[in-house]
Short mmCIF file of C-alpha atoms and ligand atoms in Angstrom, two decimals:
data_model
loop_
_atom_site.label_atom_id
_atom_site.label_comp_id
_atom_site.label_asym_id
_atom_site.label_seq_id
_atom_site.Cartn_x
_atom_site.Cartn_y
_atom_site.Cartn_z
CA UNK A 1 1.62 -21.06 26.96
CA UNK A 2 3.22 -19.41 23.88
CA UNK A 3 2.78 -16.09 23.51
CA UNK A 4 0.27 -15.28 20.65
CA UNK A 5 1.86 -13.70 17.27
CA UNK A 6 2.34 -10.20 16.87
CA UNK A 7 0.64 -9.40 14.14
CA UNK A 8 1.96 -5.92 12.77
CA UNK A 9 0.38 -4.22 9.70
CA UNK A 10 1.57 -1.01 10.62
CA UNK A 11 3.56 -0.39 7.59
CA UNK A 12 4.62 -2.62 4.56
CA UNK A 13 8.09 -0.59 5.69
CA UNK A 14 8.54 -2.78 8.63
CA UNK A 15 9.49 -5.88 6.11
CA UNK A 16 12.75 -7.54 7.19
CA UNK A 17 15.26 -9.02 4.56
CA UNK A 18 14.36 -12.77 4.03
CA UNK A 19 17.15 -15.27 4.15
CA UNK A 20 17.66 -15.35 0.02
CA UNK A 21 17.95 -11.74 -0.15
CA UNK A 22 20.59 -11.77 2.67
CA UNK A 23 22.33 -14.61 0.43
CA UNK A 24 22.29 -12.07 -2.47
CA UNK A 25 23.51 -9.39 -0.23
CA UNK A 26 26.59 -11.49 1.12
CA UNK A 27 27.68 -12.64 -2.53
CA UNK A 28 27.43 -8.63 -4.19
CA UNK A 29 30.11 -7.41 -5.94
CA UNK A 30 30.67 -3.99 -4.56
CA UNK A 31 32.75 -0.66 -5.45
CA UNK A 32 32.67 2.66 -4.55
CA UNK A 33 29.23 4.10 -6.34
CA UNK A 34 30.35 7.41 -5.81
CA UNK A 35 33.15 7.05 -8.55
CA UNK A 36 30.23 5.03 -10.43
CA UNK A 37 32.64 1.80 -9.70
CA UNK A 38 29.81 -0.38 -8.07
CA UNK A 39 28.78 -2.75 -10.55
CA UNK A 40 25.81 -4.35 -8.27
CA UNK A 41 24.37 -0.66 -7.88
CA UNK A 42 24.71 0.07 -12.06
CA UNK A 43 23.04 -3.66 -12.57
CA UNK A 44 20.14 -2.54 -10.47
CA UNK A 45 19.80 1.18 -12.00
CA UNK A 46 19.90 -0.71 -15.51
CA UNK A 47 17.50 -3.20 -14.89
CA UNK A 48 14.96 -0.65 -12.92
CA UNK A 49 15.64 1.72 -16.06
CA UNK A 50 14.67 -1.15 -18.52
CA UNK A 51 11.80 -2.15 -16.08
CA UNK A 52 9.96 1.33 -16.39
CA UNK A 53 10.94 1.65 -20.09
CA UNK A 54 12.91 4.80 -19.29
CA UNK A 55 16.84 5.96 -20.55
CA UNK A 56 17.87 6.22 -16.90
CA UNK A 57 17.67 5.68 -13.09
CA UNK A 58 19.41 6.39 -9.90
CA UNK A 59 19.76 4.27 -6.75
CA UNK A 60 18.89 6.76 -3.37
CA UNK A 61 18.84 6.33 0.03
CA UNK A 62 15.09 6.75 0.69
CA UNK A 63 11.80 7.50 -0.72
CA UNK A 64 11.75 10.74 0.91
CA UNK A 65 15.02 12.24 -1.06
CA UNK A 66 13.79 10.53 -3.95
CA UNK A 67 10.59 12.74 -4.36
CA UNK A 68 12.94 16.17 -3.14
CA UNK A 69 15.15 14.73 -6.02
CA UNK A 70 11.96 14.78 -7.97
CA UNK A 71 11.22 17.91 -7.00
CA UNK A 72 14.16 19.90 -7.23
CA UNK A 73 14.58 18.37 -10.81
CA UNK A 74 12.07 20.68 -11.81
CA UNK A 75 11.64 23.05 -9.39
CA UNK A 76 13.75 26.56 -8.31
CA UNK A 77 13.25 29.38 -5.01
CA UNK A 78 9.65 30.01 -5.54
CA UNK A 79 8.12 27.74 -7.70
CA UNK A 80 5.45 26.03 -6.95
CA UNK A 81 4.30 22.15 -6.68
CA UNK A 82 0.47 21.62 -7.09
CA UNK A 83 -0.32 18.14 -5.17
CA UNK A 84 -3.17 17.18 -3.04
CA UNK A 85 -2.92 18.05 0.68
CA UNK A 86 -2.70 14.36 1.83
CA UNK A 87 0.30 13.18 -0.83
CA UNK A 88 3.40 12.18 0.98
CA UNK A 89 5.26 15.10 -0.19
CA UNK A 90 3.47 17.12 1.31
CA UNK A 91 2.40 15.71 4.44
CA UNK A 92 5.11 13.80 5.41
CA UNK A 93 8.29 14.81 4.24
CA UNK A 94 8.87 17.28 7.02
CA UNK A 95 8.46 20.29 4.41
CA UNK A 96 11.93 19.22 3.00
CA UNK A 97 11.05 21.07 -0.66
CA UNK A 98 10.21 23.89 1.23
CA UNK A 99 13.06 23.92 3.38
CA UNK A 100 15.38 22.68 1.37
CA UNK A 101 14.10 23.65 -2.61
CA UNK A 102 12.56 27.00 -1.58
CA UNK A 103 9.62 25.33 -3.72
CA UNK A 104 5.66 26.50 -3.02
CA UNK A 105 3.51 23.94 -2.29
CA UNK A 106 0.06 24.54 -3.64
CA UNK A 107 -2.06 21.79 -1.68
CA UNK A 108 -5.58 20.95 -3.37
CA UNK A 109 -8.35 18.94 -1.67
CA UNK A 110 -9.69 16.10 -3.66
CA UNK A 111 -12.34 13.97 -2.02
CA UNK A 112 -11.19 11.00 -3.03
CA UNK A 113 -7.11 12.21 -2.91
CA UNK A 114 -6.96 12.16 -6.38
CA UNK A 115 -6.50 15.37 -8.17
CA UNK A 116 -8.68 15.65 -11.15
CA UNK A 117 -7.88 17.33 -14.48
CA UNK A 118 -10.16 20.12 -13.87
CA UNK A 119 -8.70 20.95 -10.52
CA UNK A 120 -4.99 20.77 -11.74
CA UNK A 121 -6.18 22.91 -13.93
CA UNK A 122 -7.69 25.62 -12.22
CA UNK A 123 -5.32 25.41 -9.32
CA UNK A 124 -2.21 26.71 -13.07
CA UNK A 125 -1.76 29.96 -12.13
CA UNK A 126 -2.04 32.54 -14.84
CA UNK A 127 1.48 34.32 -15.96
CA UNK A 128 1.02 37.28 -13.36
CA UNK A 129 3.83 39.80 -11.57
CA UNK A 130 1.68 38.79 -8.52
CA UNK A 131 2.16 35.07 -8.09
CA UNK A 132 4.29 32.13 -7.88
CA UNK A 133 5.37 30.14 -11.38
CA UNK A 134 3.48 26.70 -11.78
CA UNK A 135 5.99 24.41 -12.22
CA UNK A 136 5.34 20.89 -11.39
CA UNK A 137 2.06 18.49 -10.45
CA UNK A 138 3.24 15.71 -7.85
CA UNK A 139 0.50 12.90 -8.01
CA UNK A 140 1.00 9.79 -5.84
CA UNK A 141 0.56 5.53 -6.78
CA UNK A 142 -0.97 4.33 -4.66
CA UNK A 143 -2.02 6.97 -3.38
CA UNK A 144 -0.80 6.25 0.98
CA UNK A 145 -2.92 8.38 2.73
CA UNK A 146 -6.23 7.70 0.98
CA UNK A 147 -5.97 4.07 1.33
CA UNK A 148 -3.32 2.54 -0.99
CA UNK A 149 -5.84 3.58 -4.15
CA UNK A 150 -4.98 3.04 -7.68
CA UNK A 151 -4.78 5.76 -10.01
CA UNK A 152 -5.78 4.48 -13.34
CA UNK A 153 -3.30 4.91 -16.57
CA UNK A 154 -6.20 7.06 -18.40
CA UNK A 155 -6.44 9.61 -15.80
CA UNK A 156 -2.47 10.22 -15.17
CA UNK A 157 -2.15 10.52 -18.88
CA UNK A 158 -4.99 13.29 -18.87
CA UNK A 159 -3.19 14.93 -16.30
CA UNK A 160 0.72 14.30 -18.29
CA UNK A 161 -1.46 15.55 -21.04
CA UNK A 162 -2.52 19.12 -19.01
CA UNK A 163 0.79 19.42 -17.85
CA UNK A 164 2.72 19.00 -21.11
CA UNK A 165 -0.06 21.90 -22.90
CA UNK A 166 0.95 23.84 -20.12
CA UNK A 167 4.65 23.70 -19.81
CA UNK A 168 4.55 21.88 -16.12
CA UNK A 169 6.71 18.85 -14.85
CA UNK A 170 4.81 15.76 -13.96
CA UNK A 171 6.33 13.49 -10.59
CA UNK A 172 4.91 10.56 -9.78
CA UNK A 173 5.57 9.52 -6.19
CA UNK A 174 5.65 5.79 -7.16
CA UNK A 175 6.78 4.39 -3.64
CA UNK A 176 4.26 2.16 -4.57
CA UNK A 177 3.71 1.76 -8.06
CA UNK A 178 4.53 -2.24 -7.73
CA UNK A 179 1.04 -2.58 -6.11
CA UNK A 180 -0.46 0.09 -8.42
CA UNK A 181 1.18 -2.32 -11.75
CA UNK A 182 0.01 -5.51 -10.08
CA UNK A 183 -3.78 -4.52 -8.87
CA UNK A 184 -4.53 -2.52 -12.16
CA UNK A 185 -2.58 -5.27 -14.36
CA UNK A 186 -0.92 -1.90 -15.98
CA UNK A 187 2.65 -2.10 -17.12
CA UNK A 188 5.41 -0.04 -14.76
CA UNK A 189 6.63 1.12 -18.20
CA UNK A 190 2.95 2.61 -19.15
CA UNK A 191 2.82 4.38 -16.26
CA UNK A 192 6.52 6.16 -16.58
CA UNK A 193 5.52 6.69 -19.91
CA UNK A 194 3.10 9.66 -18.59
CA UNK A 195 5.73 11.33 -16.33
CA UNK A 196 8.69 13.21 -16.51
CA UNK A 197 9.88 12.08 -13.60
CA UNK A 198 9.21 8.95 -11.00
CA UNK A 199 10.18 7.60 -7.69
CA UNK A 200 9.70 4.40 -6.29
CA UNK A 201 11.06 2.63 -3.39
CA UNK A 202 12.44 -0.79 -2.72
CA UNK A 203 11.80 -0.88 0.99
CA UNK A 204 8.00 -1.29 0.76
CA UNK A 205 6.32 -4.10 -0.94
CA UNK A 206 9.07 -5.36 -1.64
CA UNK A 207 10.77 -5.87 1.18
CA UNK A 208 14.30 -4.71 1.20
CA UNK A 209 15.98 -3.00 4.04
CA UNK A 210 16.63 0.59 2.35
CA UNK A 211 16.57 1.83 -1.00
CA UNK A 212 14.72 3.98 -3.78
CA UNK A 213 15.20 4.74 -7.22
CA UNK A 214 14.59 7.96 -9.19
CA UNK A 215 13.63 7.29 -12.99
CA UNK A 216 13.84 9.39 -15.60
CA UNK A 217 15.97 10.70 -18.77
CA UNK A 218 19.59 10.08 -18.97
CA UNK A 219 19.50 14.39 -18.44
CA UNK A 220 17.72 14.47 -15.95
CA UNK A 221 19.34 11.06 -13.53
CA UNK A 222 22.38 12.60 -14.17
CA UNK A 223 21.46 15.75 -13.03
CA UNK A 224 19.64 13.51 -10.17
CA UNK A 225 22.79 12.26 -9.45
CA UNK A 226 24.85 15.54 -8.47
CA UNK A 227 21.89 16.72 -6.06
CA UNK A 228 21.60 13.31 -4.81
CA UNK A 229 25.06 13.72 -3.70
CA UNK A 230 24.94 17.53 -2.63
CA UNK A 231 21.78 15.99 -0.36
CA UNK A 232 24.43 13.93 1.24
CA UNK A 233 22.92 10.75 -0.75
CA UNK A 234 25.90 9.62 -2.24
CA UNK A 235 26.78 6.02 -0.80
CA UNK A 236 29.71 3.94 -1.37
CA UNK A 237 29.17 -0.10 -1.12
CA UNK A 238 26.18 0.05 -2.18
CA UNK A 239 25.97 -2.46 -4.00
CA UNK A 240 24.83 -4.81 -1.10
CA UNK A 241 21.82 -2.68 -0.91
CA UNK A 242 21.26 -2.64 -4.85
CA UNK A 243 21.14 -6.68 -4.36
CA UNK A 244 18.44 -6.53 -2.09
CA UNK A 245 16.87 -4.76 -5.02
CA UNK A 246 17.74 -7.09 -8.16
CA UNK A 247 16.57 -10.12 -5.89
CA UNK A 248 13.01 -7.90 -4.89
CA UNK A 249 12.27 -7.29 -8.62
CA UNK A 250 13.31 -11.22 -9.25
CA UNK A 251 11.29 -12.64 -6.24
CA UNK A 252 8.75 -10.41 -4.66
CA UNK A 253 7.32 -8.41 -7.37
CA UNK A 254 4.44 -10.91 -8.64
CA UNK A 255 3.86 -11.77 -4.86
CA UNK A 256 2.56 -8.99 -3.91
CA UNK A 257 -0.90 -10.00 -5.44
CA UNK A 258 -1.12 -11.67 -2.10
CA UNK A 259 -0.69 -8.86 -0.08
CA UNK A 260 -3.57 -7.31 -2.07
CA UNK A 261 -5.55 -10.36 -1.52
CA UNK A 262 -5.07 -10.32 2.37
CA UNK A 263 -6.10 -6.94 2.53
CA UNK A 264 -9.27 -7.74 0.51
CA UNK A 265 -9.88 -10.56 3.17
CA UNK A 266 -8.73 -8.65 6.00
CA UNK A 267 -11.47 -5.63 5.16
CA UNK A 268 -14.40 -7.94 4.59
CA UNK A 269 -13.57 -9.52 8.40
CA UNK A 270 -13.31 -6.15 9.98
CA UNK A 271 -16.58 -5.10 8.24
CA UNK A 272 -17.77 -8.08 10.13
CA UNK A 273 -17.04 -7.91 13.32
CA UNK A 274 -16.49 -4.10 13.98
CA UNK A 275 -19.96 -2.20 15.35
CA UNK A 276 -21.54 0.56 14.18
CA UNK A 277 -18.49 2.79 15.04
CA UNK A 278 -16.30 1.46 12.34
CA UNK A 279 -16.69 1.72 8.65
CA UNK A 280 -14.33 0.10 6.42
CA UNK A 281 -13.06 0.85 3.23
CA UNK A 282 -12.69 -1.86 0.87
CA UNK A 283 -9.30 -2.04 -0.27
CA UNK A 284 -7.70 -1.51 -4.06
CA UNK A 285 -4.58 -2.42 -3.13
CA UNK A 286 -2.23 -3.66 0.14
CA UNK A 287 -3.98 -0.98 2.69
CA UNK A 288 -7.37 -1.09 4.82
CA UNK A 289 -8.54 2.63 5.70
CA UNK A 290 -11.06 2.23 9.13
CA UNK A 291 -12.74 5.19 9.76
CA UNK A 292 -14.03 5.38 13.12
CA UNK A 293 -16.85 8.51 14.44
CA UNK A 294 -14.71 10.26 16.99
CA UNK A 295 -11.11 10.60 18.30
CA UNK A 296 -11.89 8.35 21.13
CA UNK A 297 -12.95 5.69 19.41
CA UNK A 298 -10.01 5.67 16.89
CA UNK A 299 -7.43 6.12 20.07
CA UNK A 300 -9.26 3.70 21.84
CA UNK A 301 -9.41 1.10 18.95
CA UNK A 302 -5.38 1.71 17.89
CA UNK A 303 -4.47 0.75 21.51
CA UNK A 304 -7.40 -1.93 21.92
CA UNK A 305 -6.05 -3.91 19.35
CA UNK A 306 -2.24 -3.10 19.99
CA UNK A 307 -3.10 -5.03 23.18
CA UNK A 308 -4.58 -7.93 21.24
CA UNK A 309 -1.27 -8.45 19.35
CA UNK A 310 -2.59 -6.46 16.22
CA UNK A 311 -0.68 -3.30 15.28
CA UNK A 312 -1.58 -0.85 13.31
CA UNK A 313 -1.23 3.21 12.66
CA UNK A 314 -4.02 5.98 13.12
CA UNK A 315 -3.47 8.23 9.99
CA UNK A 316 -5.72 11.07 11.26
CA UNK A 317 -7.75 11.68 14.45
CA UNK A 318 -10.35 9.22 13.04
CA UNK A 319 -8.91 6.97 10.18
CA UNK A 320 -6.93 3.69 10.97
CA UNK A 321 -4.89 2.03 8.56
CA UNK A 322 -3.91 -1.75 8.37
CA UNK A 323 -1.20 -2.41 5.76
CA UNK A 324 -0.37 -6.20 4.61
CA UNK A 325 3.00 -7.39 3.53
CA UNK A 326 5.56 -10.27 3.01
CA UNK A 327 6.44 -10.35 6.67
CA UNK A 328 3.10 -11.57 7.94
CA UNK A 329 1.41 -14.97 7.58
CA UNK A 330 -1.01 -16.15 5.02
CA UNK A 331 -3.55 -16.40 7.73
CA UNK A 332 -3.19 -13.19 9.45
CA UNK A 333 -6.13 -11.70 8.36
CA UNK A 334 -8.01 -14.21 9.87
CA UNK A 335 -6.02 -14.45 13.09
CA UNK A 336 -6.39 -10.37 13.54
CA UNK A 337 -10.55 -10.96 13.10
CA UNK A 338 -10.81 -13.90 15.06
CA UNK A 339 -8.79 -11.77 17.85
CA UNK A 340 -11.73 -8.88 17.24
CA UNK A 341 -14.30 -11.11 17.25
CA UNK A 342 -15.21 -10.30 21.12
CA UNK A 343 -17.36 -7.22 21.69
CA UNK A 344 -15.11 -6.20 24.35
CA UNK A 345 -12.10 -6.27 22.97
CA UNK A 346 -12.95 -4.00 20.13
CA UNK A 347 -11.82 -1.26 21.66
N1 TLP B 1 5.50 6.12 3.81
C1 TLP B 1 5.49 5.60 5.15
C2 TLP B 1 5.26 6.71 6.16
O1 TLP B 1 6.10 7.77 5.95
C3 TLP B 1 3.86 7.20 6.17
C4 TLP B 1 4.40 4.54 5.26
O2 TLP B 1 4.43 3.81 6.26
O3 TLP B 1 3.54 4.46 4.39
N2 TLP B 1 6.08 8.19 -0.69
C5 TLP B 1 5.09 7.45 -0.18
C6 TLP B 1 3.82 7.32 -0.93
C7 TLP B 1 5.26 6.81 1.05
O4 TLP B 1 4.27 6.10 1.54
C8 TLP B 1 6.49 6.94 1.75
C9 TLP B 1 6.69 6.31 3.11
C10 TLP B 1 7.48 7.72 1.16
C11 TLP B 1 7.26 8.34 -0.05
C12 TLP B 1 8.82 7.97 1.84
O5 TLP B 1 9.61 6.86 1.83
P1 TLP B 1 10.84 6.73 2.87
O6 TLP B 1 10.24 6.29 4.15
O7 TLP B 1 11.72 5.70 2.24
O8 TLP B 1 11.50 8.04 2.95
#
């Protein structure tokens, strides 16, 4: 008997190349990108650039340096970073602005994970001996830990708004703005419109092996480019990762309506066949939040399932989250239910 499919929806960061984008990676020109002489990696920072409507962008290693890139763009030793507690930047980027930047963080609780105007702007501290500068507001889209939710182009333009009257940077952790642009039908170049600086990563969504970009002014990406490299970010070749990227934004862009449209399926199964313990959130974008009542049931449930062939990640002692992608089959949501489907195997 075959073995039945592993269906993982862990992370949208476990995609694996696909056989075209291999093809584009064999046939890239390549040079060394340190001396700016990798034509493949300038065709991809060009096109991203001209994608998001902005003078500039820079190819880096991961999404993590691209946010500290982000950060340290407008941040010194003791300024501070207003964000709510669950963006990545703060919760899972090992502290690296603190370590690194010196930067403050200034974590607000939003019940919904996005900050609102009101709380950005009480959080601005006043110009006191006292207390740390307010320098920058990092706001996340989607926002990860909340569920993959959209924030709408109105509201980050209140909050660009805010932050220009009060002399603060605005980062938007784009890792994935993709899904953000293709749920919410808003242009990538409306939202980078609203921010002085963005990041958003190629090795989501879209499914290549490694890569993020930093988007901004020419300024700014250039000085993005000397702390990229003082990071130890500087890469050679890269050009055969920057193909991965120009075939992505060719090929896998518009698909990822379908990765929002399993998720939609996948949450309206699990509402159906989980119990009482369960509550699901419907989805905006490619994630399903589960939140369970009690640590035992989320353990229980992660490793349930992980026995059923369906993998997934606890983000919190009670919350579960599902993430689709390119890597799994058109039917998976239905495979994953119809594996839940018996009482006892719910965990
Ligand atoms: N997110 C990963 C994990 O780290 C949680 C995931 O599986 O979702 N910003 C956002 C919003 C992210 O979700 C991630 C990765 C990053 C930045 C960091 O990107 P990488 O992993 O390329 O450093």
């Amino acid at each position: 008997m075959q073995a039945a499919e592993v269906l993982d929806f862990r992370s949208d960061t476990f995609t694996r190349p696909s056989p075209g984008m291999r093809e584009a990676m064999a046939r890239a020109e390549v040079g060394d990108d340190v001396f700016r002489e990798d034509p493949t990696v300038a065709e991809l920072e060009r096109r991203a650039a001209g994608l998001f409507g902005r003078e500039a962008a820079l190819l880096v290693p991961s999404g993590t340096m691209a946010n500290l890139i982000g950060i340290a763009l407008h941040c010194g030793r003791g300024d501070e970073v207003i964000l709510e507690r669950r963006t990545h930047s703060f919760a899972h980027e090992v502290g690296g602005a603190a370590a690194l930047l010196g930067a403050v963080f200034h974590p607000l609780d939003a019940p919904s994970g996005i900050l609102s105007v009101e709380s950005i702007r009480s959080a601005i501290r006043p110009a006191d001996v006292h207390e740390p500068i307010s320098r920058l507001v990092v706001m996340e889209n989607t926002a990860n830990l909340c569920g993959g939710k959209v924030v709408d182009l109105e509201h980050l333009r209140a909050v660009g708004s805010l932050c220009r009257d009060r002399g603060l940077g605005l980062h938007l952790d784009g890792a994935r703005i993709w899904n953000a642009s293709v749920a919410s039908g808003t242009p990538l170049s409306d939202y980078a419109a609203e921010v002085d600086s963005l990041s958003c990563c190629l090795s989501k969504g879209l499914g290549c092996p490694v890569g993020s970009l930093v988007i901004g002014d020419e300024p700014d990406i250039e000085r993005a480019r000397w702390i990229r490299k003082m990071l130890g970010g500087g890469m050679r070749q890269a050009g055969v990762l920057a193909a991965c990227g120009l075939y992505a934004l060719e090929n896998h862009l518009d698909r990822l309506a379908d990765d929002h449209a399993l998720a939609a399926e996948l949450a309206e199964g699990l509402g159906e066949v989980l119990d009482e313990r369960f509550r699901v959130d419907p989805p905006q974008s490619n994630m399903v939040l589960v939140h369970t009542d009690c640590l035992e049931t989320c353990e229980r449930a992660v490793a349930g399932w992980a026995a059923l062939g369906i993998l997934c990640l606890a983000l919190s002692d009670t919350t579960i989250r599902l993430v689709t992608h390119m890597d799994l089959s058109p039917d998976a949501a239905s495979r994953a239910v119809a594996r839940l489907q018996s009482p006892r195997e719910r965990g």
